[in-house]
């Protein structure tokens, strides 16, 4: 059955909660605390004006990402906000958000609770896979063996539920390999960190959404206050980002590891398990146990990430040019749940890298350079903004964008 647009904008979990409230005490004006995401391009002032116009109370929380507001109101006020053009999605607030506790936001959009990004490492259907992994650069504020144990525990928690086996390997740039690194500032990819807060982690989805060798990798800003067992807890963050590295998007259910705002996590929720078992073969109890974690090796000193050599002679200041050949128009309307983009890039010294950014799926690296492609990029209902950037070895860059509306 075709649902009306404004109904698509309200999380089913939120509607159930609203109905419960009314049922609990029909005589009382019960309110719900929820998160609102607004369409890209909506300014903070417009977001606040829209909420206030509907009579909603704005709850301030310092850790919210830019397109989000934490709001309190009745189910009727919430439904009225959903009918507004600038509203993208409404979903339940977690207890930590309601109480004003500090949280980490994964950033970007929830995109109407896109639960899967691509098909996972096993392709279509539900298969078993083996992936390599390395902690190639250790956090500087936490003892190396404790950081390694936290990463191993997060790997084991996903591996407990699906037939995804992780083998520690020494080759961080291999294909089908998750390279975890803690680094400050620029660290060899086009998404540099910026000191404490701001951009603080970059997960890369499985190929082909992200091209190898960066597919599945997880980069963490070493300038954050990393800890073991308290905020910012390495295990909890790696557990969430591993979900992305295996192909999961965000969940709109508070308590799920894949909820976009989180603090501490111990284990996967029923929803996380259901979603990951929708992508990979379930691990049955008693058979095919996950491999025992490899003995902890003595950590190596952090290797330096290779970066481009400084150009000799006159600095190259000529930016590459980039084109998007598919889709052929800069604004298109589709019904598909994902899109494959293709194009070309040129540069006087050579194109070193082509990246993508989308307001739905985050950031990633395209396959190829002079002829590049991004396969199966997920689209949310409504407006999707996608930006393609080409870099040369001197760091010069230029970009093109496309707006794809999914009906
Ligand atoms: Zn996330």
Short mmCIF file of C-alpha atoms and ligand atoms in Angstrom, two decimals:
data_model
loop_
_atom_site.label_atom_id
_atom_site.label_comp_id
_atom_site.label_asym_id
_atom_site.label_seq_id
_atom_site.Cartn_x
_atom_site.Cartn_y
_atom_site.Cartn_z
CA UNK A 1 0.00 0.00 0.00
CA UNK A 2 1.31 3.43 -0.93
CA UNK A 3 1.77 5.51 2.18
CA UNK A 4 1.34 9.25 2.28
CA UNK A 5 4.54 11.24 2.42
CA UNK A 6 3.98 12.68 5.92
CA UNK A 7 3.37 9.16 7.30
CA UNK A 8 6.78 8.08 5.96
CA UNK A 9 8.33 10.86 8.01
CA UNK A 10 7.26 9.49 11.41
CA UNK A 11 9.14 6.52 12.86
CA UNK A 12 6.74 3.60 13.52
CA UNK A 13 8.34 3.31 16.98
CA UNK A 14 7.33 6.91 17.71
CA UNK A 15 3.72 6.35 16.62
CA UNK A 16 3.44 3.28 18.88
CA UNK A 17 4.84 5.30 21.79
CA UNK A 18 2.34 8.10 21.05
CA UNK A 19 -0.57 5.64 21.02
CA UNK A 20 0.61 4.15 24.34
CA UNK A 21 0.64 7.58 25.95
CA UNK A 22 -2.90 8.36 24.83
CA UNK A 23 -4.04 4.92 26.03
CA UNK A 24 -2.28 5.33 29.41
CA UNK A 25 -4.24 8.36 30.47
CA UNK A 26 -6.62 9.75 27.86
CA UNK A 27 -7.58 12.74 30.01
CA UNK A 28 -4.07 14.16 30.30
CA UNK A 29 -2.20 16.13 27.66
CA UNK A 30 0.72 13.71 27.38
CA UNK A 31 3.86 14.72 25.61
CA UNK A 32 6.62 12.82 23.82
CA UNK A 33 10.27 13.80 23.53
CA UNK A 34 11.57 13.07 20.04
CA UNK A 35 14.24 13.97 17.51
CA UNK A 36 13.48 15.86 14.33
CA UNK A 37 15.70 15.81 11.29
CA UNK A 38 15.26 18.57 8.73
CA UNK A 39 15.94 18.58 5.01
CA UNK A 40 19.45 19.60 3.92
CA UNK A 41 19.68 23.35 3.41
CA UNK A 42 17.24 24.17 6.25
CA UNK A 43 19.00 26.70 8.49
CA UNK A 44 19.01 26.47 12.32
CA UNK A 45 16.65 29.47 12.50
CA UNK A 46 14.15 27.92 10.10
CA UNK A 47 14.29 24.61 12.01
CA UNK A 48 13.49 26.35 15.29
CA UNK A 49 10.78 28.50 13.74
CA UNK A 50 9.04 25.42 12.28
CA UNK A 51 9.04 23.63 15.64
CA UNK A 52 7.90 26.70 17.59
CA UNK A 53 5.14 27.42 15.08
CA UNK A 54 3.68 23.96 15.80
CA UNK A 55 3.76 24.71 19.55
CA UNK A 56 6.62 22.28 20.24
CA UNK A 57 9.09 22.86 23.08
CA UNK A 58 12.75 22.90 22.00
CA UNK A 59 14.99 21.00 24.42
CA UNK A 60 18.59 22.16 24.15
CA UNK A 61 21.27 19.46 23.93
CA UNK A 62 24.87 20.43 23.07
CA UNK A 63 25.74 17.15 21.32
CA UNK A 64 23.12 17.24 18.55
CA UNK A 65 24.23 17.25 14.92
CA UNK A 66 23.28 20.24 12.77
CA UNK A 67 20.14 18.94 10.99
CA UNK A 68 18.56 17.75 14.29
CA UNK A 69 16.41 19.25 17.06
CA UNK A 70 15.28 17.60 20.30
CA UNK A 71 11.59 18.45 20.73
CA UNK A 72 8.76 17.84 23.17
CA UNK A 73 5.07 17.97 22.36
CA UNK A 74 1.85 16.08 21.84
CA UNK A 75 1.28 13.48 19.13
CA UNK A 76 -0.91 16.02 17.25
CA UNK A 77 1.88 18.63 17.26
CA UNK A 78 4.35 15.98 16.10
CA UNK A 79 2.04 14.96 13.22
CA UNK A 80 1.66 18.62 12.22
CA UNK A 81 5.47 19.01 12.11
CA UNK A 82 5.70 15.88 9.92
CA UNK A 83 3.40 17.52 7.36
CA UNK A 84 5.75 20.48 6.92
CA UNK A 85 7.89 20.61 3.79
CA UNK A 86 11.21 21.16 5.62
CA UNK A 87 10.76 18.14 7.92
CA UNK A 88 12.66 15.03 6.89
CA UNK A 89 12.15 12.46 9.69
CA UNK A 90 10.93 12.21 13.31
CA UNK A 91 12.05 9.44 15.66
CA UNK A 92 12.20 8.65 19.39
CA UNK A 93 14.81 10.26 21.64
CA UNK A 94 16.97 7.94 23.74
CA UNK A 95 16.94 8.20 27.56
CA UNK A 96 20.40 9.79 27.49
CA UNK A 97 19.14 12.56 25.18
CA UNK A 98 15.98 13.12 27.27
CA UNK A 99 18.03 13.36 30.47
CA UNK A 100 20.57 15.69 28.89
CA UNK A 101 23.47 13.25 29.34
CA UNK A 102 26.48 13.73 27.07
CA UNK A 103 26.27 11.54 23.96
CA UNK A 104 28.38 10.98 20.84
CA UNK A 105 26.59 11.63 17.57
CA UNK A 106 27.59 9.57 14.58
CA UNK A 107 26.89 12.60 12.36
CA UNK A 108 25.11 12.96 9.06
CA UNK A 109 21.51 11.99 8.60
CA UNK A 110 19.45 9.12 9.85
CA UNK A 111 17.80 9.20 6.41
CA UNK A 112 14.47 7.72 7.46
CA UNK A 113 16.18 4.86 9.27
CA UNK A 114 18.06 3.28 6.39
CA UNK A 115 19.03 -0.03 7.90
CA UNK A 116 21.35 -1.35 5.22
CA UNK A 117 24.01 0.32 3.10
CA UNK A 118 24.77 -1.97 0.15
CA UNK A 119 24.64 -5.76 0.37
CA UNK A 120 27.48 -6.46 2.80
CA UNK A 121 30.75 -8.30 2.16
CA UNK A 122 28.97 -11.46 1.02
CA UNK A 123 27.02 -9.80 -1.83
CA UNK A 124 23.30 -10.55 -2.31
CA UNK A 125 21.75 -13.13 0.01
CA UNK A 126 23.03 -14.29 3.37
CA UNK A 127 26.49 -15.84 3.30
CA UNK A 128 29.45 -16.48 5.56
CA UNK A 129 32.58 -14.34 5.17
CA UNK A 130 36.07 -14.05 6.56
CA UNK A 131 37.56 -10.58 6.93
CA UNK A 132 41.05 -9.54 7.93
CA UNK A 133 41.58 -6.77 10.46
CA UNK A 134 44.42 -4.74 11.95
CA UNK A 135 44.67 -2.07 14.61
CA UNK A 136 47.39 -0.29 12.66
CA UNK A 137 47.72 2.83 14.85
CA UNK A 138 47.00 2.72 18.57
CA UNK A 139 45.33 5.50 20.58
CA UNK A 140 47.94 7.55 22.43
CA UNK A 141 45.93 8.03 25.68
CA UNK A 142 45.06 4.38 26.40
CA UNK A 143 47.43 1.44 27.11
CA UNK A 144 47.89 -0.49 23.86
CA UNK A 145 46.86 -3.89 25.23
CA UNK A 146 43.61 -2.45 26.65
CA UNK A 147 42.77 -0.74 23.35
CA UNK A 148 43.42 -3.98 21.48
CA UNK A 149 41.22 -5.96 23.89
CA UNK A 150 38.37 -3.47 23.43
CA UNK A 151 38.58 -3.83 19.64
CA UNK A 152 38.69 -7.65 19.90
CA UNK A 153 35.64 -7.66 22.18
CA UNK A 154 33.66 -5.54 19.69
CA UNK A 155 34.63 -7.85 16.80
CA UNK A 156 33.62 -10.90 18.87
CA UNK A 157 30.20 -9.42 19.72
CA UNK A 158 29.19 -9.15 16.01
CA UNK A 159 30.82 -12.49 15.25
CA UNK A 160 28.72 -14.13 17.99
CA UNK A 161 25.54 -13.67 15.92
CA UNK A 162 26.59 -14.06 12.28
CA UNK A 163 29.10 -16.14 10.39
CA UNK A 164 31.52 -13.27 9.93
CA UNK A 165 34.96 -14.39 11.10
CA UNK A 166 37.67 -11.84 11.76
CA UNK A 167 41.34 -12.82 11.30
CA UNK A 168 44.03 -10.49 12.56
CA UNK A 169 46.47 -9.72 9.75
CA UNK A 170 49.46 -7.50 9.25
CA UNK A 171 48.48 -5.97 5.93
CA UNK A 172 46.24 -2.94 6.50
CA UNK A 173 45.86 -2.18 2.79
CA UNK A 174 44.67 -5.67 1.78
CA UNK A 175 41.21 -6.09 0.23
CA UNK A 176 38.39 -7.48 2.44
CA UNK A 177 40.26 -6.10 5.40
CA UNK A 178 39.20 -3.72 8.20
CA UNK A 179 42.00 -1.30 9.07
CA UNK A 180 41.36 0.49 12.37
CA UNK A 181 43.55 3.47 13.19
CA UNK A 182 43.66 6.29 15.71
CA UNK A 183 45.27 9.42 14.27
CA UNK A 184 45.06 13.17 14.73
CA UNK A 185 44.63 15.78 12.00
CA UNK A 186 45.47 14.73 8.44
CA UNK A 187 46.11 11.00 8.31
CA UNK A 188 46.46 10.00 4.69
CA UNK A 189 42.83 10.11 3.55
CA UNK A 190 40.82 13.08 2.27
CA UNK A 191 38.82 13.37 5.53
CA UNK A 192 41.23 14.98 8.06
CA UNK A 193 40.33 15.24 11.74
CA UNK A 194 40.06 18.61 13.47
CA UNK A 195 41.09 18.25 17.12
CA UNK A 196 38.66 17.37 19.91
CA UNK A 197 34.95 17.32 18.90
CA UNK A 198 33.80 18.14 15.37
CA UNK A 199 34.73 15.37 12.96
CA UNK A 200 35.85 12.51 15.16
CA UNK A 201 35.46 9.23 13.30
CA UNK A 202 35.14 8.04 9.70
CA UNK A 203 33.71 4.59 8.97
CA UNK A 204 33.82 3.19 5.44
CA UNK A 205 31.06 0.90 4.19
CA UNK A 206 31.82 -2.45 2.49
CA UNK A 207 32.76 -2.53 -1.21
CA UNK A 208 31.41 -1.66 -3.70
CA UNK A 209 29.73 1.31 -1.90
CA UNK A 210 33.29 2.18 -0.83
CA UNK A 211 36.14 1.22 -3.12
CA UNK A 212 38.98 -1.00 -1.83
CA UNK A 213 41.34 -0.79 -0.05
CA UNK A 214 39.57 1.69 2.27
CA UNK A 215 36.28 -0.27 2.32
CA UNK A 216 35.51 -1.50 5.85
CA UNK A 217 38.17 0.70 7.46
CA UNK A 218 37.51 2.77 10.59
CA UNK A 219 39.45 5.95 11.39
CA UNK A 220 39.21 7.54 14.85
CA UNK A 221 40.43 11.00 15.89
CA UNK A 222 43.26 10.46 18.39
CA UNK A 223 42.65 13.95 19.83
CA UNK A 224 39.38 12.76 21.43
CA UNK A 225 39.36 11.68 25.07
CA UNK A 226 39.47 7.90 24.43
CA UNK A 227 38.97 5.70 27.49
CA UNK A 228 38.16 2.16 28.50
CA UNK A 229 34.81 1.61 30.24
CA UNK A 230 33.83 5.27 30.40
CA UNK A 231 33.22 8.08 27.90
CA UNK A 232 34.51 8.09 25.25
CA UNK A 233 34.56 4.30 25.45
CA UNK A 234 36.57 2.59 22.72
CA UNK A 235 34.54 -0.64 22.82
CA UNK A 236 31.19 1.17 22.43
CA UNK A 237 32.40 3.33 19.56
CA UNK A 238 34.09 0.45 17.71
CA UNK A 239 30.95 -1.69 18.21
CA UNK A 240 28.80 0.99 16.48
CA UNK A 241 31.29 1.75 13.70
CA UNK A 242 31.78 -1.97 13.03
CA UNK A 243 28.06 -2.13 12.24
CA UNK A 244 28.72 0.42 9.45
CA UNK A 245 31.86 -1.46 8.32
CA UNK A 246 29.67 -4.57 7.92
CA UNK A 247 27.04 -2.64 5.93
CA UNK A 248 24.43 -1.45 8.43
CA UNK A 249 23.01 2.08 8.43
CA UNK A 250 21.34 3.75 11.40
CA UNK A 251 18.41 2.53 13.48
CA UNK A 252 15.68 4.79 14.89
CA UNK A 253 15.21 2.58 17.97
CA UNK A 254 16.72 3.91 21.23
CA UNK A 255 18.83 1.19 22.83
CA UNK A 256 20.02 -0.26 19.51
CA UNK A 257 23.79 -0.12 18.99
CA UNK A 258 23.08 1.43 15.57
CA UNK A 259 21.04 4.35 17.04
CA UNK A 260 22.86 7.49 15.78
CA UNK A 261 23.43 8.98 19.28
CA UNK A 262 25.10 6.75 21.82
CA UNK A 263 27.09 6.68 25.01
CA UNK A 264 27.89 3.22 26.34
CA UNK A 265 26.97 -0.10 24.77
CA UNK A 266 27.44 -3.58 26.18
CA UNK A 267 25.95 -5.88 23.58
CA UNK A 268 23.88 -5.88 20.42
CA UNK A 269 20.14 -5.31 20.80
CA UNK A 270 17.51 -7.64 19.32
CA UNK A 271 17.08 -5.20 16.44
CA UNK A 272 20.83 -5.05 15.69
CA UNK A 273 20.92 -8.88 15.65
CA UNK A 274 17.83 -9.10 13.39
CA UNK A 275 19.33 -6.60 10.94
CA UNK A 276 22.80 -8.18 10.76
CA UNK A 277 21.22 -11.64 10.39
CA UNK A 278 19.26 -10.16 7.46
CA UNK A 279 22.60 -9.56 5.69
CA UNK A 280 24.79 -12.51 6.74
CA UNK A 281 24.22 -16.17 7.67
CA UNK A 282 23.20 -16.54 11.30
CA UNK A 283 25.63 -18.37 13.56
CA UNK A 284 23.74 -21.26 15.14
CA UNK A 285 24.41 -22.02 18.75
CA UNK A 286 26.55 -25.09 19.31
CA UNK A 287 27.83 -25.33 15.75
CA UNK A 288 30.51 -23.35 14.03
CA UNK A 289 31.73 -21.41 17.07
CA UNK A 290 33.53 -18.15 16.38
CA UNK A 291 37.29 -18.54 16.27
CA UNK A 292 39.06 -17.89 19.54
CA UNK A 293 40.70 -14.49 19.51
CA UNK A 294 44.28 -14.64 18.35
CA UNK A 295 46.91 -14.19 21.06
CA UNK A 296 47.57 -10.55 21.65
CA UNK A 297 50.76 -9.54 19.89
CA UNK A 298 53.02 -6.89 21.33
CA UNK A 299 51.84 -3.71 19.65
CA UNK A 300 54.16 -2.30 17.06
CA UNK A 301 55.05 1.36 17.17
CA UNK A 302 52.45 3.19 15.11
CA UNK A 303 53.47 3.05 11.47
CA UNK A 304 53.36 6.32 9.64
CA UNK A 305 50.68 6.61 6.99
CA UNK A 306 52.31 7.33 3.64
CA UNK A 307 51.44 10.72 2.32
CA UNK A 308 52.13 12.35 -0.98
CA UNK A 309 55.70 13.63 -1.43
CA UNK A 310 55.97 17.39 -1.72
CA UNK A 311 55.94 18.34 -5.38
CA UNK A 312 59.31 19.38 -6.77
CA UNK A 313 59.83 22.82 -8.30
CA UNK A 314 56.85 25.09 -8.83
CA UNK A 315 53.92 24.03 -6.66
CA UNK A 316 51.02 22.59 -8.62
CA UNK A 317 48.01 24.83 -8.06
CA UNK A 318 45.84 23.45 -10.86
CA UNK A 319 42.76 21.67 -9.53
CA UNK A 320 41.45 18.58 -11.30
CA UNK A 321 38.21 18.77 -13.24
CA UNK A 322 35.49 16.26 -12.53
CA UNK A 323 32.34 15.30 -14.43
CA UNK A 324 29.35 13.19 -13.51
CA UNK A 325 28.16 11.33 -16.62
CA UNK A 326 25.59 9.15 -14.89
CA UNK A 327 23.05 10.42 -13.86
CA UNK A 328 23.27 12.70 -16.90
CA UNK A 329 21.27 15.57 -15.33
CA UNK A 330 22.18 17.50 -12.17
CA UNK A 331 18.70 16.89 -10.71
CA UNK A 332 16.82 13.64 -11.24
CA UNK A 333 13.78 11.88 -9.80
CA UNK A 334 13.94 8.11 -9.26
CA UNK A 335 12.05 5.36 -7.43
CA UNK A 336 15.04 3.05 -6.85
CA UNK A 337 16.49 2.58 -3.34
CA UNK A 338 20.06 3.11 -4.55
CA UNK A 339 21.97 4.69 -7.42
CA UNK A 340 25.21 3.96 -9.24
CA UNK A 341 27.17 7.06 -10.23
CA UNK A 342 29.84 7.26 -12.92
CA UNK A 343 32.02 9.94 -14.40
CA UNK A 344 35.49 11.10 -15.32
CA UNK A 345 38.21 13.29 -13.82
CA UNK A 346 41.26 15.00 -15.36
CA UNK A 347 44.31 16.78 -13.98
CA UNK A 348 47.58 18.23 -15.29
CA UNK A 349 49.57 16.07 -12.81
CA UNK A 350 47.15 13.15 -12.55
CA UNK A 351 44.06 12.48 -10.45
CA UNK A 352 44.98 10.75 -7.19
CA UNK A 353 41.58 10.16 -5.64
CA UNK A 354 37.84 10.64 -6.17
CA UNK A 355 35.56 10.79 -3.10
CA UNK A 356 31.82 10.97 -2.51
CA UNK A 357 29.69 12.63 0.14
CA UNK A 358 25.97 12.19 0.58
CA UNK A 359 23.61 13.60 3.17
CA UNK A 360 22.23 10.07 3.56
CA UNK A 361 25.18 7.67 3.60
CA UNK A 362 28.14 9.72 4.82
CA UNK A 363 31.43 9.79 2.97
CA UNK A 364 33.47 7.33 0.92
CA UNK A 365 35.93 6.72 -1.84
CA UNK A 366 34.94 6.04 -5.46
CA UNK A 367 36.41 3.17 -7.48
CA UNK A 368 38.87 4.44 -10.11
CA UNK A 369 40.12 7.97 -10.76
CA UNK A 370 40.11 9.21 -14.38
CA UNK A 371 37.10 6.95 -14.85
CA UNK A 372 35.38 6.65 -11.49
CA UNK A 373 32.24 4.99 -10.18
CA UNK A 374 30.27 4.66 -6.95
CA UNK A 375 28.13 1.51 -6.89
CA UNK A 376 24.79 1.11 -5.09
CA UNK A 377 24.81 4.33 -3.07
CA UNK A 378 21.65 4.18 -0.90
CA UNK A 379 18.95 6.83 -1.37
CA UNK A 380 16.47 7.98 1.24
CA UNK A 381 12.94 9.02 0.32
CA UNK A 382 12.91 12.70 -0.49
CA UNK A 383 15.95 14.76 -1.42
CA UNK A 384 19.44 13.26 -1.58
CA UNK A 385 22.43 15.55 -2.09
CA UNK A 386 25.53 13.85 -3.47
CA UNK A 387 28.88 15.57 -4.01
CA UNK A 388 31.78 14.05 -5.98
CA UNK A 389 35.26 15.51 -5.35
CA UNK A 390 38.44 14.81 -7.35
CA UNK A 391 41.89 15.35 -5.76
CA UNK A 392 45.38 15.50 -7.23
CA UNK A 393 48.56 14.54 -5.34
CA UNK A 394 49.13 18.17 -4.25
CA UNK A 395 45.75 18.27 -2.54
CA UNK A 396 44.05 20.48 -5.15
CA UNK A 397 40.40 19.55 -5.46
CA UNK A 398 37.20 20.39 -7.27
CA UNK A 399 33.72 18.97 -7.08
CA UNK A 400 30.39 18.45 -8.84
CA UNK A 401 27.10 17.62 -7.24
CA UNK A 402 23.84 15.97 -8.16
CA UNK A 403 20.45 16.15 -6.44
CA UNK A 404 18.47 12.92 -6.59
CA UNK A 405 14.86 12.90 -5.40
CA UNK A 406 13.57 9.46 -4.50
CA UNK A 407 9.78 9.12 -4.71
ZN1 LIG B 1 26.73 5.64 12.89
#
